[in-house]
Tab-separated table of C-alpha atoms and ligand atoms in Angstrom:
chain	number	residue	atom	x	y	z
A	1113	UNK	CA	89.981	100.136	44.272
A	1114	UNK	CA	90.286	101.029	47.588
A	1115	UNK	CA	90.069	103.823	50.201
A	1116	UNK	CA	92.857	104.892	52.347
A	1117	UNK	CA	92.787	103.280	56.020
A	1118	UNK	CA	95.304	105.227	57.276
A	1119	UNK	CA	93.305	108.428	56.647
A	1120	UNK	CA	89.854	106.526	57.637
A	1121	UNK	CA	91.827	106.009	61.107
A	1122	UNK	CA	93.012	108.972	61.291
A	1123	UNK	CA	89.497	110.549	61.147
A	1124	UNK	CA	87.963	108.446	64.017
A	1125	UNK	CA	90.743	108.827	66.422
A	1126	UNK	CA	90.354	113.610	65.857
A	1127	UNK	CA	86.047	112.756	65.986
A	1128	UNK	CA	85.577	110.646	68.044
A	1129	UNK	CA	88.825	113.417	70.941
A	1130	UNK	CA	85.152	115.681	70.470
A	1131	UNK	CA	82.879	114.652	73.701
A	1132	UNK	CA	85.803	111.917	74.339
A	1133	UNK	CA	84.620	110.333	78.408
A	1134	UNK	CA	88.356	109.524	80.727
A	1135	UNK	CA	87.253	106.284	79.516
A	1136	UNK	CA	87.764	106.894	76.139
A	1137	UNK	CA	83.886	106.393	75.235
A	1138	UNK	CA	81.559	108.819	74.114
A	1139	UNK	CA	79.341	111.043	75.063
A	1140	UNK	CA	78.614	113.739	72.620
A	1141	UNK	CA	74.419	114.359	73.022
A	1142	UNK	CA	72.516	115.656	69.894
A	1143	UNK	CA	72.405	119.398	70.137
A	1144	UNK	CA	75.147	119.767	72.804
A	1145	UNK	CA	78.194	121.733	72.416
A	1146	UNK	CA	80.480	118.883	71.801
A	1147	UNK	CA	76.973	118.092	68.894
A	1148	UNK	CA	78.140	121.082	68.063
A	1149	UNK	CA	82.087	121.006	68.013
A	1150	UNK	CA	81.566	117.366	65.855
A	1151	UNK	CA	79.572	118.659	63.274
A	1152	UNK	CA	81.710	121.785	63.194
A	1153	UNK	CA	84.654	119.091	62.299
A	1154	UNK	CA	82.567	117.504	59.450
A	1155	UNK	CA	81.776	119.537	57.485
A	1156	UNK	CA	85.398	121.658	57.729
A	1157	UNK	CA	86.047	118.577	56.330
A	1158	UNK	CA	83.684	118.125	53.450
A	1159	UNK	CA	84.518	121.733	52.853
A	1160	UNK	CA	88.010	120.495	52.648
A	1161	UNK	CA	87.056	117.817	50.268
A	1162	UNK	CA	85.162	120.254	47.752
A	1163	UNK	CA	81.756	119.141	49.125
A	1164	UNK	CA	78.520	121.531	47.920
A	1165	UNK	CA	77.141	121.668	52.136
A	1166	UNK	CA	73.880	122.630	53.122
A	1167	UNK	CA	71.878	121.882	56.034
A	1168	UNK	CA	68.352	121.731	56.676
A	1169	UNK	CA	65.393	122.572	58.752
A	1170	UNK	CA	65.758	119.107	61.135
A	1171	UNK	CA	70.203	120.512	60.989
A	1172	UNK	CA	70.493	117.708	58.699
A	1173	UNK	CA	73.860	118.348	57.062
A	1174	UNK	CA	74.222	117.335	53.565
A	1175	UNK	CA	77.445	117.536	51.091
A	1176	UNK	CA	76.837	116.766	47.663
A	1177	UNK	CA	79.783	115.404	45.306
A	1178	UNK	CA	78.605	116.634	41.639
A	1179	UNK	CA	77.315	114.388	39.491
A	1180	UNK	CA	78.439	114.380	35.809
A	1181	UNK	CA	74.231	113.879	35.363
A	1182	UNK	CA	71.975	115.834	37.364
A	1183	UNK	CA	70.122	112.690	38.372
A	1184	UNK	CA	68.994	112.316	42.490
A	1185	UNK	CA	71.638	111.281	44.424
A	1186	UNK	CA	73.119	108.298	45.771
A	1187	UNK	CA	73.364	108.855	49.360
A	1188	UNK	CA	75.113	107.803	52.507
A	1189	UNK	CA	74.530	108.648	55.308
A	1190	UNK	CA	74.290	107.805	59.891
A	1191	UNK	CA	74.399	109.831	62.804
A	1192	UNK	CA	77.573	111.503	65.021
A	1193	UNK	CA	74.788	112.083	68.244
A	1194	UNK	CA	75.644	109.413	70.371
A	1195	UNK	CA	74.406	107.839	74.411
A	1196	UNK	CA	75.815	109.093	77.045
A	1197	UNK	CA	78.722	107.282	77.550
A	1198	UNK	CA	78.545	105.461	74.419
A	1199	UNK	CA	81.861	104.883	72.517
A	1200	UNK	CA	82.955	106.347	69.009
A	1201	UNK	CA	81.442	103.709	66.539
A	1202	UNK	CA	78.040	104.232	66.652
A	1203	UNK	CA	77.308	106.785	63.879
A	1204	UNK	CA	80.599	108.453	63.249
A	1205	UNK	CA	81.707	105.829	61.992
A	1206	UNK	CA	79.430	105.529	59.794
A	1207	UNK	CA	79.571	109.689	58.575
A	1208	UNK	CA	83.623	108.930	58.427
A	1209	UNK	CA	83.374	106.050	55.916
A	1210	UNK	CA	80.898	108.240	53.772
A	1211	UNK	CA	83.137	111.478	53.529
A	1212	UNK	CA	86.014	108.710	53.270
A	1213	UNK	CA	83.636	107.244	49.992
A	1214	UNK	CA	83.974	110.324	48.640
A	1215	UNK	CA	87.719	111.460	49.155
A	1216	UNK	CA	88.481	107.635	47.821
A	1217	UNK	CA	86.818	109.312	44.554
A	1218	UNK	CA	89.067	111.550	43.919
A	1219	UNK	CA	91.801	110.086	44.836
A	1220	UNK	CA	90.984	107.472	41.712
A	1221	UNK	CA	89.925	110.532	39.335
A	1222	UNK	CA	86.320	109.060	39.679
A	1223	UNK	CA	83.161	110.537	38.099
A	1224	UNK	CA	80.491	109.080	38.967
A	1225	UNK	CA	76.938	109.431	36.908
A	1226	UNK	CA	74.853	110.210	39.369
A	1227	UNK	CA	76.082	112.806	42.431
A	1228	UNK	CA	76.543	111.086	46.024
A	1229	UNK	CA	76.000	112.963	49.039
A	1230	UNK	CA	77.192	112.315	52.124
A	1231	UNK	CA	73.216	112.659	54.723
A	1232	UNK	CA	74.576	113.176	58.832
A	1233	UNK	CA	71.239	112.808	60.415
A	1234	UNK	CA	69.909	114.572	63.750
A	1235	UNK	CA	69.364	112.596	67.247
A	1236	UNK	CA	69.576	109.465	65.718
A	1237	UNK	CA	69.642	108.326	69.253
A	1238	UNK	CA	66.720	109.308	71.415
A	1239	UNK	CA	68.576	109.713	74.414
A	1240	UNK	CA	68.001	113.650	74.592
A	1241	UNK	CA	65.155	113.816	72.047
A	1242	UNK	CA	61.943	111.355	71.399
A	1243	UNK	CA	62.016	109.789	69.738
A	1244	UNK	CA	65.251	108.102	67.581
A	1245	UNK	CA	65.622	108.703	64.683
A	1246	UNK	CA	63.264	111.852	64.345
A	1247	UNK	CA	64.889	113.458	61.786
A	1248	UNK	CA	64.601	110.861	58.874
A	1249	UNK	CA	60.914	110.786	60.312
A	1250	UNK	CA	60.524	113.651	58.900
A	1251	UNK	CA	62.500	113.617	55.927
A	1252	UNK	CA	60.408	111.430	55.278
A	1253	UNK	CA	57.559	112.298	55.520
A	1254	UNK	CA	56.738	110.495	58.949
A	1255	UNK	CA	57.042	111.988	62.100
A	1256	UNK	CA	55.803	115.900	61.085
A	1257	UNK	CA	58.203	118.782	61.753
A	1258	UNK	CA	56.595	121.241	64.273
A	1259	UNK	CA	56.043	118.201	66.965
A	1260	UNK	CA	59.592	116.637	66.716
A	1261	UNK	CA	60.682	121.117	67.287
A	1262	UNK	CA	58.682	120.978	70.652
A	1263	UNK	CA	59.644	117.974	71.884
A	1264	UNK	CA	61.706	118.605	74.703
A	1265	UNK	CA	64.336	117.407	76.819
A	1266	UNK	CA	64.641	116.289	80.555
A	1267	UNK	CA	65.002	119.833	80.800
A	1268	UNK	CA	62.467	120.786	78.978
A	1269	UNK	CA	64.086	122.211	76.429
A	1270	UNK	CA	62.277	122.155	72.257
A	1271	UNK	CA	64.420	120.448	70.598
A	1272	UNK	CA	64.287	123.523	67.546
A	1273	UNK	CA	65.380	126.153	70.298
A	1274	UNK	CA	67.937	124.237	70.887
A	1275	UNK	CA	69.185	123.992	67.193
A	1276	UNK	CA	69.187	127.332	67.171
A	1277	UNK	CA	71.434	127.549	69.758
A	1278	UNK	CA	73.932	125.847	68.241
A	1279	UNK	CA	73.594	127.692	64.534
A	1280	UNK	CA	72.163	124.416	62.639
A	1281	UNK	CA	68.337	125.536	62.096
A	1282	UNK	CA	69.583	125.302	58.536
A	1283	UNK	CA	67.065	126.876	56.024
A	1284	UNK	CA	66.395	123.631	53.465
A	1285	UNK	CA	63.083	122.063	53.691
A	1286	UNK	CA	63.503	119.129	55.696
A	1287	UNK	CA	60.649	116.747	53.421
A	1288	UNK	CA	60.772	114.002	51.042
A	1289	UNK	CA	64.224	114.549	48.415
A	1290	UNK	CA	64.360	112.095	45.688
A	1291	UNK	CA	67.833	109.553	45.604
A	1292	UNK	CA	69.176	107.324	43.882
A	1293	UNK	CA	70.078	104.874	46.632
A	1294	UNK	CA	70.858	105.448	50.356
A	1295	UNK	CA	73.535	103.338	52.304
A	1296	UNK	CA	74.722	103.229	55.657
A	1297	UNK	CA	77.837	101.225	57.027
A	1298	UNK	CA	77.267	101.509	61.069
A	1299	UNK	CA	78.357	98.906	63.068
A	1300	UNK	CA	76.475	95.535	64.142
A	1301	UNK	CA	75.784	96.319	67.722
A	1302	UNK	CA	75.900	92.490	68.443
A	1303	UNK	CA	77.331	89.402	68.687
A	1304	UNK	CA	76.607	87.743	65.114
A	1305	UNK	CA	79.804	88.860	62.404
A	1306	UNK	CA	82.840	88.698	64.821
A	1307	UNK	CA	81.785	85.480	66.535
A	1308	UNK	CA	81.562	84.170	63.251
A	1309	UNK	CA	84.792	85.453	62.708
A	1310	UNK	CA	83.140	87.821	59.393
A	1311	UNK	CA	83.868	91.386	58.918
A	1312	UNK	CA	81.442	92.554	57.197
A	1313	UNK	CA	77.693	92.253	57.182
A	1314	UNK	CA	75.152	92.836	54.312
A	1315	UNK	CA	71.775	94.254	55.989
A	1316	UNK	CA	68.831	92.907	54.535
A	1317	UNK	CA	66.449	94.928	56.983
A	1318	UNK	CA	65.777	96.073	60.639
A	1319	UNK	CA	63.003	94.569	63.046
A	1320	UNK	CA	60.007	96.415	64.091
A	1321	UNK	CA	60.298	98.740	67.137
A	1322	UNK	CA	57.987	99.558	69.833
A	1323	UNK	CA	58.342	102.190	72.460
A	1324	UNK	CA	55.990	103.432	74.875
A	1325	UNK	CA	56.213	105.798	78.092
A	1326	UNK	CA	54.274	105.174	81.549
A	1327	UNK	CA	53.673	107.005	84.480
A	1328	UNK	CA	52.945	105.609	88.286
A	1329	UNK	CA	51.211	108.061	90.540
A	1330	UNK	CA	50.867	106.502	93.725
A	1331	UNK	CA	50.400	109.100	97.628
A	1332	UNK	CA	53.962	110.345	98.123
A	1333	UNK	CA	54.343	109.919	101.953
A	1334	UNK	CA	56.970	109.671	105.202
A	1335	UNK	CA	58.925	106.341	105.243
A	1336	UNK	CA	58.271	105.876	109.142
A	1337	UNK	CA	54.883	106.634	110.013
A	1338	UNK	CA	53.063	105.152	107.842
A	1339	UNK	CA	52.235	101.449	108.317
A	1340	UNK	CA	53.099	99.017	105.406
A	1341	UNK	CA	48.564	98.328	104.744
A	1342	UNK	CA	47.622	102.292	103.654
A	1343	UNK	CA	50.870	101.850	101.524
A	1344	UNK	CA	50.533	102.998	97.520
A	1345	UNK	CA	53.738	103.316	96.868
A	1346	UNK	CA	54.373	103.809	93.066
A	1347	UNK	CA	57.964	102.282	92.804
A	1348	UNK	CA	56.758	99.035	93.876
A	1349	UNK	CA	54.360	99.103	91.532
A	1350	UNK	CA	56.603	100.184	88.880
A	1351	UNK	CA	59.101	97.097	90.142
A	1352	UNK	CA	55.845	94.693	88.943
A	1353	UNK	CA	56.785	96.818	85.223
A	1354	UNK	CA	60.178	95.881	85.296
A	1355	UNK	CA	59.654	92.184	85.942
A	1356	UNK	CA	56.722	92.039	83.968
A	1357	UNK	CA	58.130	93.650	81.045
A	1358	UNK	CA	61.137	90.803	81.125
A	1359	UNK	CA	58.467	87.642	82.057
A	1360	UNK	CA	56.690	88.820	78.111
A	1361	UNK	CA	59.883	88.852	76.448
A	1362	UNK	CA	60.325	84.598	78.368
A	1363	UNK	CA	56.311	83.925	76.812
A	1364	UNK	CA	56.889	84.740	73.840
A	1365	UNK	CA	60.212	84.072	72.801
A	1366	UNK	CA	61.343	84.196	69.175
A	1367	UNK	CA	63.676	87.635	68.964
A	1368	UNK	CA	62.077	89.680	70.773
A	1369	UNK	CA	63.355	91.742	73.396
A	1370	UNK	CA	62.169	93.814	75.725
A	1371	UNK	CA	64.169	97.207	77.576
A	1372	UNK	CA	63.962	99.313	80.306
A	1373	UNK	CA	65.967	101.219	79.870
A	1374	UNK	CA	64.825	104.384	81.793
A	1375	UNK	CA	63.510	105.109	85.460
A	1376	UNK	CA	62.341	108.195	86.841
A	1377	UNK	CA	61.149	108.368	90.754
A	1378	UNK	CA	59.982	111.456	92.311
A	1379	UNK	CA	61.337	112.433	94.393
A	1380	UNK	CA	63.857	109.829	94.649
A	1381	UNK	CA	65.234	110.681	98.330
A	1382	UNK	CA	65.223	108.162	101.150
A	1383	UNK	CA	63.005	108.892	103.548
A	1384	UNK	CA	59.324	109.638	101.172
A	1385	UNK	CA	57.770	106.459	99.369
A	1386	UNK	CA	58.091	107.386	95.830
A	1387	UNK	CA	54.931	109.013	94.959
A	1388	UNK	CA	55.115	109.356	91.377
A	1389	UNK	CA	57.497	106.946	89.027
A	1390	UNK	CA	57.605	107.728	84.899
A	1391	UNK	CA	59.635	104.334	82.908
A	1392	UNK	CA	60.295	104.438	79.481
A	1393	UNK	CA	59.591	100.272	77.831
A	1394	UNK	CA	60.888	99.534	74.445
A	1395	UNK	CA	60.451	96.371	72.788
A	1396	UNK	CA	61.837	94.751	69.703
A	1397	UNK	CA	61.481	92.092	66.907
A	1398	UNK	CA	61.548	90.482	63.104
A	1399	UNK	CA	57.831	90.093	63.037
A	1400	UNK	CA	55.489	92.887	63.546
A	1401	UNK	CA	52.834	90.269	64.502
A	1402	UNK	CA	55.151	89.399	67.850
A	1403	UNK	CA	55.118	93.880	69.008
A	1404	UNK	CA	50.471	93.142	68.555
A	1405	UNK	CA	50.838	90.403	70.648
A	1406	UNK	CA	53.341	91.617	72.645
A	1407	UNK	CA	51.151	95.396	72.843
A	1408	UNK	CA	48.610	94.026	74.871
A	1409	UNK	CA	50.544	92.123	76.926
A	1410	UNK	CA	52.143	95.174	78.670
A	1411	UNK	CA	48.537	96.793	78.806
A	1412	UNK	CA	47.809	93.908	81.307
A	1413	UNK	CA	51.186	93.978	82.875
A	1414	UNK	CA	50.361	97.426	84.180
A	1415	UNK	CA	46.613	97.127	84.637
A	1416	UNK	CA	47.438	94.444	87.361
A	1417	UNK	CA	50.582	95.720	89.103
A	1418	UNK	CA	48.570	99.472	89.420
A	1419	UNK	CA	45.269	97.336	90.869
A	1420	UNK	CA	47.813	95.341	93.367
A	1421	UNK	CA	48.701	98.896	94.447
A	1422	UNK	CA	46.248	100.785	94.119
A	1423	UNK	CA	48.000	104.037	92.125
A	1424	UNK	CA	46.945	104.990	89.461
A	1425	UNK	CA	48.875	105.146	85.266
A	1426	UNK	CA	49.022	107.105	82.252
A	1427	UNK	CA	50.395	103.871	79.439
A	1428	UNK	CA	50.870	105.857	76.113
A	1429	UNK	CA	52.507	104.112	72.939
A	1430	UNK	CA	54.116	106.141	71.726
A	1431	UNK	CA	56.504	105.539	68.826
A	1432	UNK	CA	56.523	102.643	66.518
A	1433	UNK	CA	58.145	101.698	63.670
A	1434	UNK	CA	57.386	98.761	61.417
A	1435	UNK	CA	59.706	95.641	59.977
A	1436	UNK	CA	62.530	97.511	56.566
A	1437	UNK	CA	62.777	95.004	53.965
A	1438	UNK	CA	65.696	97.133	52.433
A	1439	UNK	CA	65.832	97.053	48.542
A	1440	UNK	CA	66.905	93.668	46.517
A	1441	UNK	CA	68.634	95.793	43.996
A	1442	UNK	CA	71.084	97.850	46.297
A	1443	UNK	CA	71.003	94.810	48.992
A	1444	UNK	CA	73.018	93.437	46.554
A	1445	UNK	CA	74.717	96.008	45.011
A	1446	UNK	CA	76.070	95.216	49.291
A	1447	UNK	CA	76.765	91.822	48.305
A	1448	UNK	CA	78.368	92.274	45.259
A	1449	UNK	CA	80.841	95.452	46.843
A	1450	UNK	CA	81.461	92.837	49.702
A	1451	UNK	CA	82.617	90.068	47.494
A	1452	UNK	CA	84.948	92.600	45.655
A	1453	UNK	CA	86.587	94.512	48.493
A	1454	UNK	CA	87.471	90.409	49.321
A	1455	UNK	CA	86.074	90.422	52.934
A	1456	UNK	CA	84.354	87.614	54.487
A	1457	UNK	CA	80.352	88.869	54.659
A	1458	UNK	CA	76.924	86.986	55.663
A	1459	UNK	CA	73.422	88.407	55.199
A	1460	UNK	CA	71.941	90.076	58.101
A	1461	UNK	CA	68.736	91.334	60.018
A	1462	UNK	CA	69.835	94.700	62.310
A	1463	UNK	CA	68.028	94.418	66.006
A	1464	UNK	CA	68.621	98.602	65.893
A	1465	UNK	CA	67.398	101.053	65.043
A	1466	UNK	CA	68.717	103.460	62.285
A	1467	UNK	CA	68.154	106.576	59.428
A	1468	UNK	CA	68.265	103.808	57.029
A	1469	UNK	CA	64.939	102.223	58.312
A	1470	UNK	CA	62.706	105.772	57.572
A	1471	UNK	CA	64.956	106.205	54.127
A	1472	UNK	CA	63.499	102.652	53.187
A	1473	UNK	CA	60.401	104.498	53.247
A	1474	UNK	CA	60.556	106.384	50.309
A	1475	UNK	CA	63.299	105.578	48.858
A	1476	UNK	CA	65.547	102.003	47.618
A	1477	UNK	CA	67.860	101.774	50.505
A	1478	UNK	CA	70.503	99.188	52.447
A	1479	UNK	CA	73.576	98.984	54.643
A	1480	UNK	CA	76.646	97.001	55.280
A	1481	UNK	CA	77.886	96.344	59.019
A	1482	UNK	CA	80.557	95.692	60.000
A	1483	UNK	CA	81.541	93.514	64.104
A	1484	UNK	CA	81.237	95.351	67.572
A	1485	UNK	CA	84.219	93.555	69.592
A	1486	UNK	CA	81.941	91.208	71.618
A	1487	UNK	CA	78.367	92.208	70.860
A	1488	UNK	CA	78.488	95.027	72.874
A	1489	UNK	CA	77.921	98.843	71.607
A	1490	UNK	CA	76.500	102.062	73.766
A	1491	UNK	CA	78.678	101.256	76.278
A	1492	UNK	CA	82.855	103.292	76.262
A	1493	UNK	CA	83.825	99.560	75.876
A	1494	UNK	CA	81.865	100.015	72.007
A	1495	UNK	CA	85.276	99.209	69.449
A	1496	UNK	CA	85.162	97.929	66.196
A	1497	UNK	CA	89.028	97.036	64.221
A	1498	UNK	CA	90.059	98.383	62.136
A	1499	UNK	CA	90.478	95.392	60.040
A	1500	UNK	CA	86.770	95.503	59.718
A	1501	UNK	CA	86.392	98.957	59.232
A	1502	UNK	CA	88.824	98.603	55.998
A	1503	UNK	CA	86.945	95.806	54.955
A	1504	UNK	CA	83.798	97.404	55.316
A	1505	UNK	CA	84.598	101.511	54.361
A	1506	UNK	CA	85.827	98.944	50.250
A	1507	UNK	CA	82.259	97.714	50.341
A	1508	UNK	CA	80.694	101.070	50.869
A	1509	UNK	CA	83.020	102.379	48.556
A	1510	UNK	CA	82.418	100.319	45.444
A	1511	UNK	CA	78.824	99.893	46.448
A	1512	UNK	CA	78.258	103.710	45.932
A	1513	UNK	CA	79.803	103.229	43.790
A	1514	UNK	CA	78.154	99.992	41.853
A	1515	UNK	CA	74.954	102.498	42.246
A	1516	UNK	CA	76.565	105.689	41.011
A	1517	UNK	CA	77.599	104.522	37.668
A	1518	UNK	CA	80.554	106.122	36.603
A	1519	UNK	CA	80.609	108.602	33.821
B	1419	HGY	O1	67.447	102.392	69.430
B	1419	HGY	C1	68.576	102.090	68.536
B	1419	HGY	O2	68.719	100.967	68.026
B	1419	HGY	C2	68.696	103.149	67.729
B	1419	HGY	O3	70.114	102.629	68.909
B	1419	HGY	N1	68.655	104.843	67.883
B	1420	MN	MN1	73.514	104.324	65.150
B	1421	MN	MN1	72.792	103.512	68.621
């Protein structure tokens, strides 16, 4: 039994046109007009597939295919929001392979014991509203609904108002719900599967993640008449922090990765000494203990840089998700499915965060990876060959059937 390759190829193209960038990438920020169009497109396909569609308080969309027995569902999820100038595979591919699984169950006239439910999570990327995976975090009971509602984007718009504006502020309570298993197909977003010429990754877990935000307050002044000896330049301190963040990764070594991805300078003009700089720090490692060592080093880097420049600062470590091992039974089901699909596969750890990270906190979860060309992601070059998509989608289909059981 296999999925329909041509059908899924068509949905990747069709959904990928909603928010498509001139260079063939994707900008579909959470709760934007493009996100609404993408959600509406998905809801239409879900209804055509005969799914019972519902929306919860965080705008998470559920599409249930009934099971023969009233048992907890097998959830197949991911997200349709993207980063700015991102790719057409991150998140979107998982949602489309989940839809393909449900359609293929119909094609093969299969009745499952457990219901099988597609779930589309809101704002997985954390690009517009922080933190990432905010809606699965609320569903898992790890983030408060009110805090999520009050998250603001760079224009000061609250998440709840953006949700209401696009018509996806749903009535269903966004609270932990029982499920047989949660499965998510996702692109690897790293180079390993492609390097080893493999089509499928049987994901064993996800690294620990820490996000911090730093605001540096210097003395805004004129770039001309202000002598160097009296300057307190927030951007000079920030520059030292950026190189210090890289140095932490080099010093601790191993698989620790550290990134300053977002930098805001004020007033950000040629002829004024920056008075205020904000920046983000993302740190990840397979071991929580390494992050526990890295965070005090970050504190020290910031303190030293700001003291040297005579500026003040606020540093907030505002988001932390622990190293997440996936459920051994679900991982074994994914492995059986990978073998049955005929794919070349390996077990692998995820360096990227996913909604599966929060779902694993409240039930048995697992993931299926497919390769990323050149290991690239969160960029317009993001791509996965259809042969690998087909192997991954078949693995998801067979694993879902394994876990949902045949009636
Ligand atoms: O940050 C992440 O790893 C994911 O892309 N949201
Ligand atoms: Mn993703
Ligand atoms: Mn992503």
